[in-house]
Amino acid sequence: GDSVTQMEGPVTLSEEAFLTINCTYTATGYPSLFWYVQYPGEGLQLLLKATKADDKGSNKGFEATYRKETTSFHLEKGSVQVSDSAVYFCALINTGNQFYFGTGTSLTVIP
Amino acid sequence: GAGVSQSPSNKVTEKGKDVELRCDPISGHTALYWYRQSLGQGLEFLIYFQGNSAPDKSGLPSDRFSAERTGGSVSTLTIQRTQQEDSAVYLCASSLDRGPYEQYFGPGTRLTVT
């Protein structure tokens, strides 16, 4: 079946460090890919998405590129801030309109 | 405007009792999704509605779980004869339409089965 695998956390970085959170997926057909974020005490919200191969989603300095050849959608940010501390979820929607989420990666950024 | 709301926010119930969880989606959103988030786990997709129809119910964990949506708006998730393993946060989300649209999540209902 379809699935999403993302790197396990927790991840702790110093402010201004480079961030990568790996995400790979298994799906038939051509899924759309997402990163959702959950800030402390808040609900899940969309961070970025890509709907076809080679698309790059970007928002708030975060980027992720839909790589069909490696079935990956890694999240990156060049310089993290304390305010980026949150739990990040990789997700896909398949052609049957079913969503699959990864287990989440907790990020803590220290000053 | 109003976001997705869920009620109750917390529910403690005894094993074997039935519970109903409610979701009010954003007005005009035709697609509605239910998820379960267990401690230390990711989000488990349960079911989605397009309008009042649920095309695929295969994500529901057992026949104790059922869901309905009426008037293309409010949805209820019912768990019969609750078990301790049903303890989790149940999240509802809605989106403008089915497909790769942004989902707007509610705050969730934390269910504890004692």
PDB file of C-alpha atoms in Angstrom:
ATOM      1  CA  GLY A   1       0.000   0.000   0.000  1.00  0.00           C
ATOM      2  CA  ASP A   2       0.871   3.641  -0.188  1.00  0.00           C
ATOM      3  CA  SER A   3       3.007   5.094   2.565  1.00  0.00           C
ATOM      4  CA  VAL A   4       5.236   7.942   3.663  1.00  0.00           C
ATOM      5  CA  THR A   5       8.493   7.524   5.553  1.00  0.00           C
ATOM      6  CA  GLN A   6      10.230  10.472   7.141  1.00  0.00           C
ATOM      7  CA  MET A   7      13.321  10.761   9.243  1.00  0.00           C
ATOM      8  CA  GLU A   8      12.841  10.180  12.899  1.00  0.00           C
ATOM      9  CA  GLY A   9      13.462  12.941  15.339  1.00  0.00           C
ATOM     10  CA  PRO A  10      13.836  14.724  17.460  1.00  0.00           C
ATOM     11  CA  VAL A  11      16.124  17.113  15.627  1.00  0.00           C
ATOM     12  CA  THR A  12      17.900  19.875  17.539  1.00  0.00           C
ATOM     13  CA  LEU A  13      19.691  22.649  15.683  1.00  0.00           C
ATOM     14  CA  SER A  14      21.293  25.936  16.540  1.00  0.00           C
ATOM     15  CA  GLU A  15      19.776  29.101  15.112  1.00  0.00           C
ATOM     16  CA  GLU A  16      20.907  29.806  11.522  1.00  0.00           C
ATOM     17  CA  ALA A  17      21.836  26.169  10.893  1.00  0.00           C
ATOM     18  CA  PHE A  18      20.825  24.356   7.717  1.00  0.00           C
ATOM     19  CA  LEU A  19      17.854  22.036   7.995  1.00  0.00           C
ATOM     20  CA  THR A  20      17.033  18.894   6.046  1.00  0.00           C
ATOM     21  CA  ILE A  21      14.196  16.564   6.952  1.00  0.00           C
ATOM     22  CA  ASN A  22      14.101  13.541   4.695  1.00  0.00           C
ATOM     23  CA  CYS A  23      10.870  12.166   3.304  1.00  0.00           C
ATOM     24  CA  THR A  24      10.347   9.287   0.895  1.00  0.00           C
ATOM     25  CA  TYR A  25       7.110   7.839  -0.336  1.00  0.00           C
ATOM     26  CA  THR A  26       5.570   4.784  -1.903  1.00  0.00           C
ATOM     27  CA  ALA A  27       2.566   5.264  -4.124  1.00  0.00           C
ATOM     28  CA  THR A  28       1.061   4.040  -7.331  1.00  0.00           C
ATOM     29  CA  GLY A  29       0.329   6.607  -9.974  1.00  0.00           C
ATOM     30  CA  TYR A  30       1.152  10.235  -9.434  1.00  0.00           C
ATOM     31  CA  PRO A  31       0.485  11.449  -5.922  1.00  0.00           C
ATOM     32  CA  SER A  32       0.622  15.032  -4.746  1.00  0.00           C
ATOM     33  CA  LEU A  33       3.041  15.714  -1.902  1.00  0.00           C
ATOM     34  CA  PHE A  34       2.785  17.999   1.108  1.00  0.00           C
ATOM     35  CA  TRP A  35       4.578  19.212   4.176  1.00  0.00           C
ATOM     36  CA  TYR A  36       2.391  20.149   7.113  1.00  0.00           C
ATOM     37  CA  VAL A  37       3.617  21.816  10.294  1.00  0.00           C
ATOM     38  CA  GLN A  38       2.274  21.819  13.827  1.00  0.00           C
ATOM     39  CA  TYR A  39       3.554  24.623  16.039  1.00  0.00           C
ATOM     40  CA  PRO A  40       3.347  24.140  19.806  1.00  0.00           C
ATOM     41  CA  GLY A  41      -0.243  24.418  20.988  1.00  0.00           C
ATOM     42  CA  GLU A  42      -1.613  24.875  17.487  1.00  0.00           C
ATOM     43  CA  GLY A  43      -3.316  22.704  14.890  1.00  0.00           C
ATOM     44  CA  LEU A  44      -1.778  21.274  11.760  1.00  0.00           C
ATOM     45  CA  GLN A  45      -1.349  23.693   8.890  1.00  0.00           C
ATOM     46  CA  LEU A  46      -0.079  23.399   5.367  1.00  0.00           C
ATOM     47  CA  LEU A  47       3.511  24.528   4.873  1.00  0.00           C
ATOM     48  CA  LEU A  48       4.025  23.739   1.191  1.00  0.00           C
ATOM     49  CA  LYS A  49       3.021  21.325  -1.523  1.00  0.00           C
ATOM     50  CA  ALA A  50       3.963  20.011  -4.974  1.00  0.00           C
ATOM     51  CA  THR A  51       1.544  18.344  -7.334  1.00  0.00           C
ATOM     52  CA  LYS A  52       3.792  16.928 -10.051  1.00  0.00           C
ATOM     53  CA  ALA A  53       7.312  15.692 -10.628  1.00  0.00           C
ATOM     54  CA  ASP A  54      10.078  18.312 -10.466  1.00  0.00           C
ATOM     55  CA  ASP A  55       7.764  20.880  -8.905  1.00  0.00           C
ATOM     56  CA  LYS A  56       9.281  22.831  -6.039  1.00  0.00           C
ATOM     57  CA  GLY A  57       7.066  23.914  -3.186  1.00  0.00           C
ATOM     58  CA  SER A  58       8.235  26.838  -1.073  1.00  0.00           C
ATOM     59  CA  ASN A  59       6.987  28.911   1.834  1.00  0.00           C
ATOM     60  CA  LYS A  60       8.518  30.830   4.751  1.00  0.00           C
ATOM     61  CA  GLY A  61      12.029  30.008   3.523  1.00  0.00           C
ATOM     62  CA  PHE A  62      11.311  26.275   3.390  1.00  0.00           C
ATOM     63  CA  GLU A  63      11.621  24.348   0.122  1.00  0.00           C
ATOM     64  CA  ALA A  64      10.945  20.814  -1.078  1.00  0.00           C
ATOM     65  CA  THR A  65      11.292  19.358  -4.572  1.00  0.00           C
ATOM     66  CA  TYR A  66       9.136  16.494  -5.865  1.00  0.00           C
ATOM     67  CA  ARG A  67      11.665  13.904  -7.088  1.00  0.00           C
ATOM     68  CA  LYS A  68       9.916  11.045  -8.808  1.00  0.00           C
ATOM     69  CA  GLU A  69      13.140   9.224  -9.668  1.00  0.00           C
ATOM     70  CA  THR A  70      14.044   8.922  -5.992  1.00  0.00           C
ATOM     71  CA  THR A  71      10.438   9.053  -4.685  1.00  0.00           C
ATOM     72  CA  SER A  72      11.483  11.799  -2.294  1.00  0.00           C
ATOM     73  CA  PHE A  73      10.259  15.162  -1.060  1.00  0.00           C
ATOM     74  CA  HIS A  74      12.917  16.352   1.377  1.00  0.00           C
ATOM     75  CA  LEU A  75      12.254  19.536   3.322  1.00  0.00           C
ATOM     76  CA  GLU A  76      15.072  22.106   3.500  1.00  0.00           C
ATOM     77  CA  LYS A  77      15.691  25.512   4.959  1.00  0.00           C
ATOM     78  CA  GLY A  78      18.928  27.397   4.702  1.00  0.00           C
ATOM     79  CA  SER A  79      18.831  29.155   8.067  1.00  0.00           C
ATOM     80  CA  VAL A  80      16.458  28.069  10.783  1.00  0.00           C
ATOM     81  CA  GLN A  81      15.040  30.327  13.468  1.00  0.00           C
ATOM     82  CA  VAL A  82      13.794  29.615  16.960  1.00  0.00           C
ATOM     83  CA  SER A  83      10.275  30.223  15.663  1.00  0.00           C
ATOM     84  CA  ASP A  84      10.638  27.223  13.336  1.00  0.00           C
ATOM     85  CA  SER A  85      10.509  24.869  16.306  1.00  0.00           C
ATOM     86  CA  ALA A  86       7.578  22.584  15.570  1.00  0.00           C
ATOM     87  CA  VAL A  87       6.629  19.106  14.386  1.00  0.00           C
ATOM     88  CA  TYR A  88       6.818  18.605  10.623  1.00  0.00           C
ATOM     89  CA  PHE A  89       4.741  16.029   8.757  1.00  0.00           C
ATOM     90  CA  CYS A  90       5.298  14.791   5.230  1.00  0.00           C
ATOM     91  CA  ALA A  91       2.155  13.598   3.454  1.00  0.00           C
ATOM     92  CA  LEU A  92       0.792  12.428   0.148  1.00  0.00           C
ATOM     93  CA  ILE A  93      -2.605  12.181  -1.478  1.00  0.00           C
ATOM     94  CA  ASN A  94      -3.004   9.396  -3.970  1.00  0.00           C
ATOM     95  CA  THR A  95      -5.260   9.143  -6.969  1.00  0.00           C
ATOM     96  CA  GLY A  96      -7.937   7.562  -4.767  1.00  0.00           C
ATOM     97  CA  ASN A  97      -8.022  10.736  -2.666  1.00  0.00           C
ATOM     98  CA  GLN A  98      -6.578   8.969   0.373  1.00  0.00           C
ATOM     99  CA  PHE A  99      -4.080  10.866   2.473  1.00  0.00           C
ATOM    100  CA  TYR A 100      -1.032   9.256   4.064  1.00  0.00           C
ATOM    101  CA  PHE A 101       1.040  11.088   6.644  1.00  0.00           C
ATOM    102  CA  GLY A 102       4.467  10.328   8.009  1.00  0.00           C
ATOM    103  CA  THR A 103       5.024   9.973  11.733  1.00  0.00           C
ATOM    104  CA  GLY A 104       6.276  13.517  12.132  1.00  0.00           C
ATOM    105  CA  THR A 105       9.691  14.981  12.921  1.00  0.00           C
ATOM    106  CA  SER A 106      10.080  17.223  15.925  1.00  0.00           C
ATOM    107  CA  LEU A 107      12.426  20.156  15.397  1.00  0.00           C
ATOM    108  CA  THR A 108      13.838  22.283  18.194  1.00  0.00           C
ATOM    109  CA  VAL A 109      15.929  25.316  17.327  1.00  0.00           C
ATOM    110  CA  ILE A 110      18.047  26.725  20.130  1.00  0.00           C
ATOM    111  CA  PRO A 111      19.353  30.305  20.226  1.00  0.00           C
TER     112      PRO A 111
ATOM    113  CA  GLY B   1     -13.872  33.385   8.964  1.00  0.00           C
ATOM    114  CA  ALA B   2     -14.584  30.415  11.194  1.00  0.00           C
ATOM    115  CA  GLY B   3     -12.266  27.485  10.952  1.00  0.00           C
ATOM    116  CA  VAL B   4     -12.953  23.801  11.463  1.00  0.00           C
ATOM    117  CA  SER B   5     -14.422  23.097  14.855  1.00  0.00           C
ATOM    118  CA  GLN B   6     -14.666  19.824  16.715  1.00  0.00           C
ATOM    119  CA  SER B   7     -16.533  18.774  19.802  1.00  0.00           C
ATOM    120  CA  PRO B   8     -16.022  17.730  22.441  1.00  0.00           C
ATOM    121  CA  SER B   9     -12.428  18.807  22.884  1.00  0.00           C
ATOM    122  CA  ASN B  10     -11.900  16.073  25.445  1.00  0.00           C
ATOM    123  CA  LYS B  11     -13.853  12.909  26.108  1.00  0.00           C
ATOM    124  CA  VAL B  12     -13.248  10.350  28.792  1.00  0.00           C
ATOM    125  CA  THR B  13     -15.348   7.232  28.528  1.00  0.00           C
ATOM    126  CA  GLU B  14     -15.487   3.784  30.008  1.00  0.00           C
ATOM    127  CA  LYS B  15     -14.536   0.752  28.004  1.00  0.00           C
ATOM    128  CA  GLY B  16     -17.559  -0.648  26.201  1.00  0.00           C
ATOM    129  CA  LYS B  17     -19.436   2.649  25.880  1.00  0.00           C
ATOM    130  CA  ASP B  18     -20.291   4.299  22.580  1.00  0.00           C
ATOM    131  CA  VAL B  19     -18.978   7.778  21.720  1.00  0.00           C
ATOM    132  CA  GLU B  20     -19.823  10.345  19.071  1.00  0.00           C
ATOM    133  CA  LEU B  21     -17.342  12.900  17.846  1.00  0.00           C
ATOM    134  CA  ARG B  22     -18.500  15.900  15.880  1.00  0.00           C
ATOM    135  CA  CYS B  23     -16.852  17.978  13.185  1.00  0.00           C
ATOM    136  CA  ASP B  24     -18.061  21.272  11.726  1.00  0.00           C
ATOM    137  CA  PRO B  25     -16.091  22.002   8.547  1.00  0.00           C
ATOM    138  CA  ILE B  26     -15.465  25.350   6.949  1.00  0.00           C
ATOM    139  CA  SER B  27     -18.559  26.517   5.148  1.00  0.00           C
ATOM    140  CA  GLY B  28     -18.440  25.651   1.452  1.00  0.00           C
ATOM    141  CA  HIS B  29     -15.817  22.951   1.791  1.00  0.00           C
ATOM    142  CA  THR B  30     -17.043  19.856   0.020  1.00  0.00           C
ATOM    143  CA  ALA B  31     -14.353  17.440   1.202  1.00  0.00           C
ATOM    144  CA  LEU B  32     -14.039  16.341   4.830  1.00  0.00           C
ATOM    145  CA  TYR B  33     -11.466  14.002   6.337  1.00  0.00           C
ATOM    146  CA  TRP B  34     -11.125  12.118   9.617  1.00  0.00           C
ATOM    147  CA  TYR B  35      -7.757  11.080  11.066  1.00  0.00           C
ATOM    148  CA  ARG B  36      -6.551   9.414  14.232  1.00  0.00           C
ATOM    149  CA  GLN B  37      -3.301  10.386  15.946  1.00  0.00           C
ATOM    150  CA  SER B  38      -2.079   8.017  18.613  1.00  0.00           C
ATOM    151  CA  LEU B  39       0.686   8.862  21.044  1.00  0.00           C
ATOM    152  CA  GLY B  40       4.008   8.877  19.227  1.00  0.00           C
ATOM    153  CA  GLN B  41       2.382   7.948  15.932  1.00  0.00           C
ATOM    154  CA  GLY B  42       1.658   9.860  12.782  1.00  0.00           C
ATOM    155  CA  LEU B  43      -1.758  10.613  11.467  1.00  0.00           C
ATOM    156  CA  GLU B  44      -3.773   7.607  10.447  1.00  0.00           C
ATOM    157  CA  PHE B  45      -6.266   8.348   7.681  1.00  0.00           C
ATOM    158  CA  LEU B  46      -9.698   6.982   8.544  1.00  0.00           C
ATOM    159  CA  ILE B  47     -12.230   8.186   5.996  1.00  0.00           C
ATOM    160  CA  TYR B  48     -13.088  11.047   3.723  1.00  0.00           C
ATOM    161  CA  PHE B  49     -16.361  12.497   2.480  1.00  0.00           C
ATOM    162  CA  GLN B  50     -17.081  14.202  -0.786  1.00  0.00           C
ATOM    163  CA  GLY B  51     -20.374  15.899  -0.066  1.00  0.00           C
ATOM    164  CA  ASN B  52     -22.353  13.393   1.951  1.00  0.00           C
ATOM    165  CA  SER B  53     -20.743  10.351   0.359  1.00  0.00           C
ATOM    166  CA  ALA B  54     -17.810   8.345   1.640  1.00  0.00           C
ATOM    167  CA  PRO B  55     -16.373   6.619  -1.442  1.00  0.00           C
ATOM    168  CA  ASP B  56     -13.886   4.529   0.520  1.00  0.00           C
ATOM    169  CA  LYS B  57     -14.361   3.279   4.065  1.00  0.00           C
ATOM    170  CA  SER B  58     -11.409   0.906   4.071  1.00  0.00           C
ATOM    171  CA  GLY B  59      -9.382   3.115   6.412  1.00  0.00           C
ATOM    172  CA  LEU B  60     -11.764   2.610   9.323  1.00  0.00           C
ATOM    173  CA  PRO B  61      -9.951   0.345  11.839  1.00  0.00           C
ATOM    174  CA  SER B  62     -12.888  -1.957  12.557  1.00  0.00           C
ATOM    175  CA  ASP B  63     -16.626  -2.290  12.156  1.00  0.00           C
ATOM    176  CA  ARG B  64     -17.007  -0.529  15.506  1.00  0.00           C
ATOM    177  CA  PHE B  65     -16.157   2.694  13.699  1.00  0.00           C
ATOM    178  CA  SER B  66     -18.652   4.483  11.489  1.00  0.00           C
ATOM    179  CA  ALA B  67     -19.047   7.992  10.161  1.00  0.00           C
ATOM    180  CA  GLU B  68     -21.661  10.034   8.449  1.00  0.00           C
ATOM    181  CA  ARG B  69     -22.059  13.478   7.021  1.00  0.00           C
ATOM    182  CA  THR B  70     -25.315  15.288   6.547  1.00  0.00           C
ATOM    183  CA  GLY B  71     -26.257  18.319   4.480  1.00  0.00           C
ATOM    184  CA  GLY B  72     -22.771  18.400   3.063  1.00  0.00           C
ATOM    185  CA  SER B  73     -21.653  19.944   6.339  1.00  0.00           C
ATOM    186  CA  VAL B  74     -21.462  18.442   9.817  1.00  0.00           C
ATOM    187  CA  SER B  75     -19.911  15.021  10.242  1.00  0.00           C
ATOM    188  CA  THR B  76     -20.006  12.606  13.148  1.00  0.00           C
ATOM    189  CA  LEU B  77     -17.584   9.796  13.847  1.00  0.00           C
ATOM    190  CA  THR B  78     -19.098   7.095  16.030  1.00  0.00           C
ATOM    191  CA  ILE B  79     -17.118   4.489  17.918  1.00  0.00           C
ATOM    192  CA  GLN B  80     -19.165   1.671  19.376  1.00  0.00           C
ATOM    193  CA  ARG B  81     -18.104  -0.505  22.303  1.00  0.00           C
ATOM    194  CA  THR B  82     -14.942   1.540  22.829  1.00  0.00           C
ATOM    195  CA  GLN B  83     -11.692  -0.215  23.654  1.00  0.00           C
ATOM    196  CA  GLN B  84      -8.597   1.161  25.361  1.00  0.00           C
ATOM    197  CA  GLU B  85      -6.691   1.057  22.074  1.00  0.00           C
ATOM    198  CA  ASP B  86      -9.178   3.588  20.698  1.00  0.00           C
ATOM    199  CA  SER B  87      -7.612   6.239  22.954  1.00  0.00           C
ATOM    200  CA  ALA B  88      -6.133   8.857  20.653  1.00  0.00           C
ATOM    201  CA  VAL B  89      -6.654  12.335  19.274  1.00  0.00           C
ATOM    202  CA  TYR B  90      -9.238  12.336  16.487  1.00  0.00           C
ATOM    203  CA  LEU B  91      -8.663  15.084  13.942  1.00  0.00           C
ATOM    204  CA  CYS B  92     -11.035  16.387  11.347  1.00  0.00           C
ATOM    205  CA  ALA B  93     -10.024  18.430   8.312  1.00  0.00           C
ATOM    206  CA  SER B  94     -11.883  20.002   5.432  1.00  0.00           C
ATOM    207  CA  SER B  95     -10.831  21.242   2.025  1.00  0.00           C
ATOM    208  CA  LEU B  96     -12.454  23.111  -0.800  1.00  0.00           C
ATOM    209  CA  ASP B  97     -12.732  19.976  -2.896  1.00  0.00           C
ATOM    210  CA  ARG B  98     -11.292  16.495  -3.164  1.00  0.00           C
ATOM    211  CA  GLY B  99      -7.772  16.290  -4.475  1.00  0.00           C
ATOM    212  CA  PRO B 100      -4.557  18.176  -3.708  1.00  0.00           C
ATOM    213  CA  TYR B 101      -6.182  21.118  -1.985  1.00  0.00           C
ATOM    214  CA  GLU B 102      -5.025  22.484   1.328  1.00  0.00           C
ATOM    215  CA  GLN B 103      -6.661  20.791   4.271  1.00  0.00           C
ATOM    216  CA  TYR B 104      -7.698  22.920   7.205  1.00  0.00           C
ATOM    217  CA  PHE B 105      -7.505  20.989  10.438  1.00  0.00           C
ATOM    218  CA  GLY B 106      -9.645  21.268  13.513  1.00  0.00           C
ATOM    219  CA  PRO B 107      -8.193  21.269  17.033  1.00  0.00           C
ATOM    220  CA  GLY B 108      -9.065  17.601  17.555  1.00  0.00           C
ATOM    221  CA  THR B 109     -10.942  15.564  20.128  1.00  0.00           C
ATOM    222  CA  ARG B 110      -8.821  13.799  22.699  1.00  0.00           C
ATOM    223  CA  LEU B 111     -10.513  10.498  23.507  1.00  0.00           C
ATOM    224  CA  THR B 112      -9.489   8.540  26.576  1.00  0.00           C
ATOM    225  CA  VAL B 113     -11.002   5.123  27.177  1.00  0.00           C
ATOM    226  CA  THR B 114     -10.591   3.913  30.756  1.00  0.00           C
TER     227      THR B 114
END
